[in-house]
Coordinates of C-alpha atoms and ligand atoms in Angstrom, one line a residue:
Chain A
X85 CA 77.3 144.1 116.2
X86 CA 79.9 143.4 118.8
X87 CA 79.6 140.0 120.4
X88 CA 82.7 139.3 122.4
X89 CA 85.2 141.7 123.8
X90 CA 88.4 140.4 125.3
X91 CA 90.2 143.2 127.1
X92 CA 93.8 142.7 127.9
X93 CA 93.5 139.3 129.6
X94 CA 96.5 137.6 131.3
X95 CA 97.1 134.2 132.7
X96 CA 100.2 132.6 134.1
X97 CA 100.9 129.1 135.3
X98 CA 103.6 129.3 138.0
X99 CA 106.4 131.0 136.1
X100 CA 105.0 130.6 132.6
X101 CA 103.0 133.5 131.3
X102 CA 100.7 131.6 129.0
X103 CA 98.6 134.7 128.0
X104 CA 99.8 138.2 128.3
X105 CA 97.5 141.2 127.8
X106 CA 95.6 139.7 125.0
X107 CA 92.7 141.6 123.4
X108 CA 90.3 141.0 120.6
X109 CA 86.8 141.9 119.5
X110 CA 84.5 139.5 117.7
X111 CA 81.5 140.7 115.8
X112 CA 78.3 138.8 115.0
X113 CA 78.4 136.0 112.4
X114 CA 82.1 136.5 111.4
X115 CA 84.8 133.9 111.2
X116 CA 88.2 134.8 112.7
X117 CA 91.2 132.9 113.7
X118 CA 93.9 132.9 116.4
X119 CA 97.1 131.4 115.1
X120 CA 100.6 131.1 116.5
X121 CA 103.4 128.6 117.1
X122 CA 103.0 125.7 119.6
X123 CA 102.7 127.0 123.2
X124 CA 101.7 130.5 122.1
X125 CA 98.7 130.5 124.4
X126 CA 95.9 129.9 122.0
X127 CA 94.2 127.1 123.9
X128 CA 94.6 129.0 127.2
X129 CA 92.9 132.0 125.6
X130 CA 89.9 129.7 124.7
X131 CA 89.9 128.3 128.3
X132 CA 89.8 131.8 129.7
X133 CA 87.0 133.0 127.4
X134 CA 84.9 129.9 128.1
X135 CA 85.5 130.1 131.8
X136 CA 87.2 126.7 132.1
X137 CA 90.3 128.5 133.6
X138 CA 90.2 131.7 135.7
X139 CA 91.5 135.0 134.3
X140 CA 94.4 136.6 136.3
X141 CA 93.9 140.1 135.0
X142 CA 91.7 141.8 132.3
X143 CA 88.1 141.5 131.3
X144 CA 85.9 139.4 129.0
X145 CA 82.5 140.7 128.0
X146 CA 79.9 138.9 126.0
X147 CA 76.9 140.7 124.6
X148 CA 77.8 143.6 126.9
X149 CA 77.8 141.4 130.1
X150 CA 80.9 140.9 132.1
X151 CA 81.7 137.2 132.0
X152 CA 85.2 137.4 133.4
X153 CA 84.5 135.5 136.7
X154 CA 81.5 133.5 135.5
X155 CA 81.5 129.7 135.8
X156 CA 81.7 127.9 132.5
X157 CA 78.1 126.5 132.5
X158 CA 76.7 130.0 132.8
X159 CA 78.9 131.3 130.0
X160 CA 77.7 128.4 127.9
X161 CA 74.1 129.2 128.7
X162 CA 74.7 132.8 127.4
X163 CA 75.7 131.4 124.1
X164 CA 79.4 130.5 124.0
X165 CA 80.1 126.9 122.9
X166 CA 83.4 125.2 122.2
X167 CA 85.3 122.1 121.1
X168 CA 88.6 120.8 122.5
X169 CA 92.0 120.4 120.9
X170 CA 92.3 116.9 122.5
X171 CA 88.8 115.6 121.8
X172 CA 86.8 115.3 125.1
X173 CA 83.7 113.2 124.5
X174 CA 81.7 111.3 127.1
X175 CA 82.6 107.7 126.4
X176 CA 79.9 106.3 128.7
X177 CA 77.2 108.0 126.6
X178 CA 76.0 107.1 123.1
X179 CA 76.8 109.4 120.2
X180 CA 73.2 110.8 120.4
X181 CA 73.4 111.4 124.2
X182 CA 76.7 113.2 123.8
X183 CA 74.9 115.7 121.7
X184 CA 71.8 115.9 124.0
X185 CA 73.9 116.7 127.0
X186 CA 75.0 120.2 125.9
X187 CA 71.4 121.3 126.2
X188 CA 71.5 121.0 129.9
X189 CA 71.4 124.7 130.7
X190 CA 68.2 125.1 128.8
X191 CA 66.4 122.1 130.2
X192 CA 63.6 124.2 131.6
X193 CA 62.5 121.6 134.1
X194 CA 63.9 120.3 137.4
X195 CA 64.6 116.9 138.9
X196 CA 61.1 116.6 140.4
X197 CA 59.4 117.2 137.1
X198 CA 61.6 114.5 135.8
X199 CA 60.9 112.0 138.5
X200 CA 57.2 112.4 137.9
X201 CA 57.8 112.3 134.2
X202 CA 55.5 115.3 133.7
X203 CA 54.0 116.1 130.3
X204 CA 56.4 119.1 130.2
X205 CA 59.4 116.8 130.5
X206 CA 58.1 114.4 127.8
X207 CA 57.5 117.3 125.4
X208 CA 61.0 118.8 126.1
X209 CA 62.6 115.4 125.8
X210 CA 61.0 114.8 122.5
X211 CA 62.1 118.2 121.3
X212 CA 65.7 117.6 122.5
X213 CA 65.6 114.2 120.7
X214 CA 64.5 115.8 117.4
X215 CA 67.1 118.6 117.6
X216 CA 69.9 116.2 118.5
X217 CA 69.0 113.9 115.6
X218 CA 68.9 117.0 113.3
X219 CA 72.3 118.1 114.6
X220 CA 73.8 114.6 113.9
X221 CA 72.3 114.6 110.4
X222 CA 73.8 118.1 109.7
X223 CA 77.2 116.6 110.3
X224 CA 76.4 113.2 108.7
X225 CA 76.6 111.3 111.9
X226 CA 73.0 110.1 112.1
X227 CA 73.9 106.5 111.3
X228 CA 76.0 106.3 114.4
X229 CA 73.4 107.7 116.8
X230 CA 73.4 104.6 119.0
X231 CA 77.1 103.8 118.9
X232 CA 79.7 104.7 121.5
X233 CA 82.0 107.6 120.6
X234 CA 85.1 105.4 121.1
X235 CA 83.9 103.2 118.2
X236 CA 84.1 106.2 115.8
X237 CA 87.1 107.1 113.7
X238 CA 89.1 110.1 114.7
X239 CA 87.6 112.3 112.0
X240 CA 84.1 111.3 113.1
X241 CA 84.9 112.0 116.7
X242 CA 86.0 115.5 115.8
X243 CA 82.7 116.0 113.9
X244 CA 80.8 114.7 116.9
X245 CA 82.4 117.3 119.1
X246 CA 81.3 119.9 116.6
X247 CA 77.7 118.5 116.7
X248 CA 77.7 118.6 120.5
X249 CA 79.0 122.2 120.4
X250 CA 76.2 123.2 118.0
X251 CA 73.4 121.6 119.9
X252 CA 72.7 124.5 122.3
X253 CA 72.5 126.9 119.3
X254 CA 75.3 129.1 120.4
X255 CA 76.0 132.6 119.3
X256 CA 79.7 132.1 119.4
X257 CA 81.6 129.0 118.6
X258 CA 85.2 128.4 119.7
X259 CA 86.9 125.7 117.6
X260 CA 90.3 124.5 118.9
X261 CA 92.2 122.9 116.1
X262 CA 89.2 121.4 114.3
X263 CA 91.3 120.2 111.4
X264 CA 94.0 118.5 113.5
X265 CA 94.4 114.8 112.4
X266 CA 92.0 115.1 109.4
X267 CA 92.9 114.2 105.9
X268 CA 92.7 116.5 102.9
X269 CA 89.1 115.6 101.9
X270 CA 87.9 115.8 105.5
X271 CA 89.4 119.2 105.8
X272 CA 87.6 120.4 102.7
X273 CA 84.3 119.1 104.2
X274 CA 85.1 120.8 107.4
X275 CA 85.6 124.1 105.6
X276 CA 82.2 123.8 104.0
X277 CA 80.6 123.0 107.3
X278 CA 82.2 126.0 109.0
X279 CA 81.0 128.2 106.2
X280 CA 77.5 126.8 106.6
X281 CA 77.6 127.4 110.3
X282 CA 78.3 131.0 109.7
X283 CA 76.0 131.6 106.7
X284 CA 73.0 129.5 107.6
X285 CA 73.1 129.3 111.3
X286 CA 74.4 132.8 111.7
X287 CA 76.9 131.7 114.3
X288 CA 80.1 133.6 114.9
X289 CA 83.2 131.4 114.9
X290 CA 86.7 131.8 116.3
X291 CA 89.1 129.1 115.0
X292 CA 92.5 128.2 116.5
X293 CA 94.3 126.3 113.8
X294 CA 97.7 125.4 112.4
X295 CA 96.3 124.5 109.0
X296 CA 96.9 127.7 107.1
X297 CA 94.9 127.0 104.0
X298 CA 91.8 126.7 106.1
X299 CA 92.6 129.8 108.1
X300 CA 93.4 131.9 105.1
X301 CA 90.3 130.9 103.1
X302 CA 87.7 131.2 105.9
X303 CA 88.7 134.0 108.2
X304 CA 88.1 137.7 107.8
X305 CA 90.5 138.6 110.6
X306 CA 93.5 136.7 111.9
X307 CA 95.0 137.3 115.4
X308 CA 98.6 136.1 115.7
X309 CA 100.0 135.1 119.1
X310 CA 103.5 134.3 120.2
X311 CA 104.7 133.7 123.7
X312 CA 101.3 134.7 125.1
X313 CA 101.2 138.1 123.4
X314 CA 99.3 139.3 120.3
X315 CA 102.0 140.2 117.8
X316 CA 99.8 141.0 114.8
X317 CA 96.2 141.1 113.6
X318 CA 94.5 141.8 110.3
X319 CA 93.2 140.3 107.2
X320 CA 94.9 137.2 105.8
X321 CA 96.7 139.3 103.3
X322 CA 98.0 141.8 105.9
X323 CA 99.1 139.0 108.3
X324 CA 100.9 137.1 105.6
X325 CA 103.0 140.2 104.8
X326 CA 103.8 141.0 108.5
X327 CA 107.4 140.8 109.3
X328 CA 106.8 139.9 113.0
X329 CA 104.6 137.0 111.9
X330 CA 107.2 135.7 109.6
X331 CA 109.8 135.9 112.3
X332 CA 107.5 134.0 114.8
X333 CA 106.9 131.3 112.2
X334 CA 110.6 131.1 111.2
X335 CA 111.2 127.6 110.1
X336 CA 107.8 126.9 108.8
X337 CA 107.5 130.0 106.7
X338 CA 106.3 128.2 103.6
X339 CA 103.3 127.1 105.7
X340 CA 102.3 130.7 106.2
X341 CA 102.9 131.8 102.6
Chain B
X1056 CA 61.0 79.0 155.7
X1057 CA 61.4 81.7 158.3
X1058 CA 65.1 81.4 157.8
X1059 CA 64.9 82.0 154.1
X1060 CA 62.5 84.9 154.6
X1061 CA 65.0 86.5 156.9
X1062 CA 67.8 86.0 154.3
X1063 CA 65.6 87.6 151.7
X1064 CA 64.8 90.5 153.9
X1065 CA 68.5 91.2 154.7
X1066 CA 69.5 90.7 151.0
X1067 CA 66.9 93.2 149.8
X1068 CA 67.8 95.7 152.5
X1069 CA 71.4 95.6 151.3
X1070 CA 70.3 95.8 147.7
X1071 CA 68.7 99.2 148.7
X1072 CA 72.0 100.3 150.0
X1073 CA 73.8 99.2 146.8
X1074 CA 71.2 101.0 144.7
X1075 CA 71.7 104.2 146.7
X1076 CA 75.5 104.0 146.1
X1077 CA 75.0 103.1 142.4
X1078 CA 73.7 106.6 141.7
X1079 CA 76.7 108.2 143.4
X1080 CA 79.6 105.9 142.5
X1081 CA 78.3 104.0 139.4
X1082 CA 76.6 106.8 137.6
X1083 CA 78.4 109.9 138.8
X1084 CA 81.9 108.5 139.7
X1085 CA 81.9 109.9 143.3
X1086 CA 83.3 107.5 145.9
X1087 CA 82.1 107.9 149.4
X1088 CA 83.6 105.7 152.2
X1089 CA 81.2 107.3 154.6
X1090 CA 78.0 106.2 153.0
X1091 CA 77.4 103.8 155.8
X1092 CA 77.1 106.8 158.0
X1093 CA 73.8 107.7 156.3
X1094 CA 72.6 104.1 156.9
X1095 CA 73.6 104.4 160.5
X1096 CA 72.0 107.8 160.9
X1097 CA 68.7 106.4 159.4
X1098 CA 68.9 103.4 161.7
X1099 CA 69.5 105.4 164.9
X1100 CA 66.9 108.0 164.0
X1101 CA 64.3 105.2 163.9
X1102 CA 65.9 103.4 166.8
X1103 CA 66.0 106.3 169.1
X1104 CA 62.7 107.7 167.9
X1105 CA 60.8 104.5 168.7
X1106 CA 62.5 103.4 171.8
X1107 CA 63.5 106.6 173.6
X1108 CA 60.9 109.0 172.4
X1109 CA 58.0 106.8 171.7
X1110 CA 57.3 108.3 168.3
X1111 CA 55.1 106.5 165.8
X1112 CA 57.1 104.1 163.8
X1113 CA 56.4 105.4 160.3
X1114 CA 56.8 108.9 161.4
X1115 CA 60.3 107.9 162.5
X1116 CA 61.0 106.4 159.1
X1117 CA 60.1 109.7 157.4
X1118 CA 62.2 111.5 160.0
X1119 CA 65.2 109.3 159.2
X1120 CA 65.0 110.5 155.6
X1121 CA 64.8 114.1 156.7
X1122 CA 67.8 113.7 159.1
X1123 CA 69.7 111.9 156.4
X1124 CA 69.0 114.7 153.9
X1125 CA 70.1 117.3 156.5
X1126 CA 73.4 115.4 157.2
X1127 CA 73.8 115.1 153.4
X1128 CA 73.6 118.9 153.0
X1129 CA 76.0 119.6 155.8
X1130 CA 78.6 117.2 154.5
X1131 CA 77.9 117.6 150.8
X1132 CA 77.8 121.3 150.3
X1133 CA 81.4 122.0 151.4
X1134 CA 83.0 118.8 150.2
X1135 CA 81.4 118.3 146.7
X1136 CA 83.4 121.4 145.6
X1137 CA 86.6 119.5 146.4
X1138 CA 88.5 117.2 144.1
X1139 CA 87.2 113.6 144.1
X1140 CA 90.1 112.2 146.2
X1141 CA 89.5 114.8 148.9
X1142 CA 85.8 114.0 148.8
X1143 CA 86.6 110.4 149.5
X1144 CA 88.8 111.3 152.5
X1145 CA 86.2 113.7 154.0
X1146 CA 83.4 111.2 153.6
X1147 CA 85.6 108.6 155.3
X1148 CA 86.1 110.9 158.2
X1149 CA 82.4 111.7 158.3
X1150 CA 81.6 108.1 158.8
X1151 CA 84.1 107.7 161.6
X1152 CA 82.8 110.8 163.2
X1153 CA 79.2 109.5 163.3
X1154 CA 80.5 106.3 164.8
X1155 CA 82.5 108.2 167.5
X1156 CA 79.5 110.4 168.2
X1157 CA 77.3 107.4 168.9
X1158 CA 79.8 106.0 171.3
X1159 CA 80.3 109.3 172.9
X1160 CA 76.6 109.9 173.6
X1161 CA 76.2 106.4 175.2
X1162 CA 73.6 107.6 177.7
X1163 CA 71.2 108.3 174.9
X1164 CA 72.3 105.8 172.3
X1165 CA 73.5 102.9 174.4
X1166 CA 77.0 103.5 173.0
X1167 CA 79.0 100.3 172.2
X1168 CA 76.4 98.2 173.9
X1169 CA 74.0 99.1 171.1
X1170 CA 70.4 99.9 171.1
X1171 CA 67.9 97.1 171.6
X1172 CA 64.1 96.8 171.7
X1173 CA 63.3 98.5 168.4
X1174 CA 59.9 97.2 167.2
X1175 CA 60.0 94.6 164.4
X1176 CA 58.0 96.4 161.9
X1177 CA 59.8 96.1 158.6
X1178 CA 58.8 92.7 157.3
X1179 CA 59.2 91.3 153.8
X1180 CA 56.3 93.0 152.1
X1181 CA 57.4 96.5 153.2
X1182 CA 61.1 95.8 152.3
X1183 CA 60.1 94.1 149.0
X1184 CA 57.9 97.0 147.9
X1185 CA 60.6 99.5 149.0
X1186 CA 63.3 97.7 147.0
X1187 CA 61.1 97.6 143.9
X1188 CA 60.1 101.2 144.0
X1189 CA 63.8 102.3 144.5
X1190 CA 65.0 99.9 141.8
X1191 CA 62.5 101.3 139.3
X1192 CA 63.4 104.8 140.4
X1193 CA 67.1 104.3 139.9
X1194 CA 66.8 102.4 136.7
X1195 CA 64.6 105.2 135.2
X1196 CA 66.8 107.9 136.4
X1197 CA 69.6 106.4 134.3
X1198 CA 67.6 107.0 131.2
X1199 CA 66.7 110.6 131.9
X1200 CA 68.5 113.9 131.3
X1201 CA 69.5 113.7 135.0
X1202 CA 71.2 110.4 134.5
X1203 CA 72.9 111.5 131.3
X1204 CA 74.3 114.4 133.2
X1205 CA 75.6 112.1 135.9
X1206 CA 77.5 110.0 133.3
X1207 CA 78.9 113.1 131.6
X1208 CA 80.3 114.3 135.0
X1209 CA 81.8 110.9 135.7
X1210 CA 83.4 110.7 132.3
X1211 CA 84.8 114.3 132.0
X1212 CA 83.9 117.0 134.5
X1213 CA 85.6 119.8 132.6
X1214 CA 83.9 119.0 129.3
X1215 CA 80.6 118.7 131.2
X1216 CA 81.0 122.2 132.6
X1217 CA 81.9 123.6 129.2
X1218 CA 78.7 121.9 127.8
X1219 CA 76.6 123.8 130.3
X1220 CA 76.3 121.4 133.2
X1221 CA 76.4 123.0 136.7
X1222 CA 78.6 120.2 137.9
X1223 CA 78.7 121.2 141.6
X1224 CA 74.9 121.5 141.9
X1225 CA 74.3 118.3 140.1
X1226 CA 76.6 116.5 142.4
X1227 CA 74.8 118.0 145.4
X1228 CA 71.5 116.7 144.0
X1229 CA 72.9 113.2 143.4
X1230 CA 74.5 113.1 146.9
X1231 CA 71.2 114.1 148.6
X1232 CA 69.2 111.6 146.7
X1233 CA 71.7 108.9 147.5
X1234 CA 71.8 109.9 151.2
X1235 CA 68.0 110.0 151.4
X1236 CA 67.7 106.4 150.0
X1237 CA 70.5 105.2 152.3
X1238 CA 68.9 106.7 155.4
X1239 CA 65.5 105.3 154.5
X1240 CA 67.1 101.9 154.0
X1241 CA 68.9 102.3 157.4
X1242 CA 65.6 103.1 159.0
X1243 CA 64.1 99.9 157.6
X1244 CA 67.2 98.0 158.7
X1245 CA 66.7 99.1 162.3
X1246 CA 63.0 98.0 162.1
X1247 CA 64.1 94.7 160.7
X1248 CA 67.0 93.8 163.0
X1249 CA 65.5 95.4 166.2
X1250 CA 69.0 95.8 167.5
X1251 CA 71.6 98.2 166.2
X1252 CA 75.1 99.3 167.3
X1253 CA 77.5 102.0 166.1
X1254 CA 79.5 99.5 164.0
X1255 CA 76.4 98.6 162.1
X1256 CA 77.8 99.9 158.9
X1257 CA 81.5 101.0 159.0
X1258 CA 83.7 102.2 156.2
X1259 CA 84.7 98.7 155.2
X1260 CA 81.0 97.9 154.5
X1261 CA 80.7 101.2 152.6
X1262 CA 83.7 100.3 150.5
X1263 CA 82.1 96.9 149.7
X1264 CA 79.0 98.6 148.3
X1265 CA 81.3 100.4 145.8
X1266 CA 83.2 97.2 145.0
X1267 CA 79.9 95.3 144.3
X1268 CA 78.9 98.0 141.8
X1269 CA 82.2 97.7 140.0
X1270 CA 82.0 94.0 139.8
X1271 CA 78.4 94.2 138.5
X1272 CA 79.4 97.0 136.1
X1273 CA 79.1 100.7 136.6
X1274 CA 76.9 101.0 133.6
X1275 CA 74.4 98.4 134.6
X1276 CA 71.9 98.7 137.4
X1277 CA 71.0 95.0 136.7
X1278 CA 74.6 94.0 137.2
X1279 CA 74.9 95.9 140.5
X1280 CA 71.7 94.4 141.8
X1281 CA 72.6 90.9 140.7
X1282 CA 76.0 91.0 142.4
X1283 CA 74.5 92.5 145.5
X1284 CA 71.9 89.7 145.8
X1285 CA 74.5 87.1 145.2
X1286 CA 76.9 88.5 147.6
X1287 CA 74.6 89.2 150.5
X1288 CA 72.4 86.1 150.2
X1289 CA 75.5 83.9 150.0
X1290 CA 76.8 85.2 153.2
X1291 CA 73.5 84.7 154.9
X1292 CA 72.7 81.2 153.6
X1293 CA 76.2 79.8 154.2
X1294 CA 76.9 81.4 157.6
X1295 CA 79.7 78.9 158.2
X1296 CA 81.4 80.0 155.0
X1297 CA 80.8 83.7 155.9
X1298 CA 84.5 84.6 155.4
X1299 CA 84.6 82.8 152.1
X1300 CA 82.3 85.3 150.5
X1301 CA 84.9 88.0 150.9
X1302 CA 87.5 85.8 149.5
X1303 CA 85.3 85.1 146.5
X1304 CA 84.5 88.7 146.1
X1305 CA 88.2 89.6 146.3
X1306 CA 89.1 87.1 143.6
X1307 CA 86.1 88.3 141.5
X1308 CA 87.2 91.9 141.8
X1309 CA 90.7 91.1 140.6
X1310 CA 89.4 89.0 137.7
X1311 CA 86.9 91.6 136.7
X1312 CA 89.4 94.4 136.8
X1313 CA 92.0 92.5 134.8
X1314 CA 89.8 90.8 132.3
X1315 CA 86.6 92.7 132.1
X1316 CA 87.0 96.3 133.3
X1317 CA 83.4 97.2 132.3
X1318 CA 82.1 94.8 135.0
X1319 CA 80.3 91.5 134.7
X1320 CA 77.2 93.0 133.0
X1321 CA 78.9 95.8 131.0
X1322 CA 76.1 98.1 130.0
X1323 CA 73.5 95.4 129.7
X1324 CA 70.1 96.0 131.4
X1325 CA 67.3 93.6 132.0
X1326 CA 64.3 95.2 130.4
X1327 CA 60.7 94.3 129.5
X1328 CA 61.6 94.4 125.8
X1329 CA 64.4 91.9 126.4
X1330 CA 62.1 89.6 128.3
X1331 CA 59.4 89.7 125.7
X1332 CA 61.9 89.1 122.9
X1333 CA 63.0 86.0 124.8
X1334 CA 59.5 84.8 124.8
X1335 CA 59.1 85.5 121.2
X1336 CA 62.2 83.4 120.6
X1337 CA 60.8 80.5 122.6
X1338 CA 57.3 80.5 121.1
X1339 CA 58.1 79.7 117.4
X1340 CA 60.4 76.9 118.6
X1341 CA 57.5 75.4 120.4
X1342 CA 55.0 75.6 117.5
X1343 CA 57.7 74.3 115.1
X1344 CA 58.2 71.2 117.3
Ligands
LIG2616 N1 97.4 123.9 132.9 C1 98.6 124.3 132.7 N2 99.6 124.3 133.6 C2 100.8 124.7 133.3 N3 101.2 125.3 132.2 C3 100.3 125.3 131.2 C4 98.9 124.9 131.4 N4 98.3 125.1 130.2 C5 99.1 125.6 129.4 N5 100.3 125.8 129.9 C6 101.5 126.4 129.3 O1 101.1 127.6 128.8 C7 101.7 127.8 127.5 C8 100.5 128.1 126.5 O2 99.9 126.8 126.3 P1 98.6 126.7 125.3 O3 98.1 125.3 125.4 O4 97.7 127.8 125.5 O5 99.3 126.8 123.9 P2 98.7 126.7 122.4 O6 98.9 127.9 121.7 O7 97.3 126.1 122.5 O8 99.7 125.6 121.8 P3 99.4 124.4 120.8 O9 99.4 124.9 119.4 O10 100.5 123.4 121.0 O11 98.1 123.8 121.2 C9 102.5 126.7 127.2 O12 103.9 127.0 127.6 C10 102.0 125.6 128.1 O13 103.0 124.7 128.5
LIG2617 MG1 96.4 124.5 121.9

């Protein structure tokens, strides 16, 4: 089933055309990738889909609904969750509270319920607590629940971002360079985790990543961007053999092969 | 005795103002230099209501909260969409505007001459209970989903949005709550001082509220309250050394910012469990001796 449809979206910053007429379709519970050299427009594409930046031209639809001009919190509430290339955790909150926060759109009670601490609030808080703890356990972070994110190692912080993104039980997960800064064994763990997310949680995943082994092993379809445009798309095998891709990656060819 | 009661009353009233700003600046990271305007609005609603219109005192107090909320909506709805630095500028202008308006409507408000003859109705019990209720409210708020959301917005607005937080709407809620508490406190202030004037709470005083929160620690209600009590009671008790409290506060701000950026109290909160653990520590020592 079609989950996300990106229809010829564009975005420029001043003179820089960061994304130019980019299109893609993402189905249920599949893992795909967007790859491309630095500055190709991958992060901007994620920002446009998640509503963090506004689309200049083109359309984005999610589950048939037009989300092109929707504010980010509503897009998230529909089931699109994401992580950030440059980790963006809430340092004033504990590890556990960082995870709890992303359930905001489904809180189901308002401020006044909360002030009166109604039974509904207490039930909901208990449920959020349990799910947040389970999410931390899933990523092996339960030991750090009470710590501050800044006290965690870089690899653990990346995992915490993933836990936070999974908390709202999204339908689509956007991972912006999840392997950046991780060592080889951490990357292997990450690959297992992403596979579990797809197979057990039935979540569809789009990965932006420079780490080619991860991309080639996990993804059914790869979209290749260069200077804001999509220059190729296909299975790992097809993309690897594409002349335009090789040209774009000139210099780090061995990385692709 | 009466003197110390008066000191305590004033100190607690100012603690209410600090608590109202704590939600806005400490928890949510929004800086308003016009917060004194809500205090002034609350004070004048009560002042005018009781002296000029002969309305019942406690009806006026409720009215002050309503007027404060209304002003909060008018000023908050358009400005909370703006970047934080613009928000600061607009709230500053709002404060100056309220002051100018009071001077301008001198026939009604008494203008620069002030407004006298307000009944003395807010005595220590009322002020004390109000402070405790508001303190418990703010301290609890910090622990709820509402408070978590405030901190997330303060730390990273963009990430908060992407995590499903309606940042604008949440800011409006915080601003209104904060305005309501400030106006209520302003109403009590009028009923305690019995004389008010447009300069009652100018932008410098508003800025001090924020400074106190930073000295105490933005993550600690306890710290903000402690600093507030210290600062305001010092000024009242040592009237002759009135100016010195600003010097001391100034030095303290610099020391805190340079050496302890998380504030005096960091994230520490006084809690019942902490108090009881203290007692548990004391008791075995006694039985042992
Ligand atoms: N907020 C912005 N303002 C101005 N220019 C921007 C902004 N964001 C991105 N750009 C520019 O748009 C282009 C695409 O950037 P983007 O971050 O999307 O690339 P990327 O593919 O994610 O690169 P990387 O692999 O380095 O993360 C770059 O030229 C970048 O400098
Ligand atoms: Mg990027």
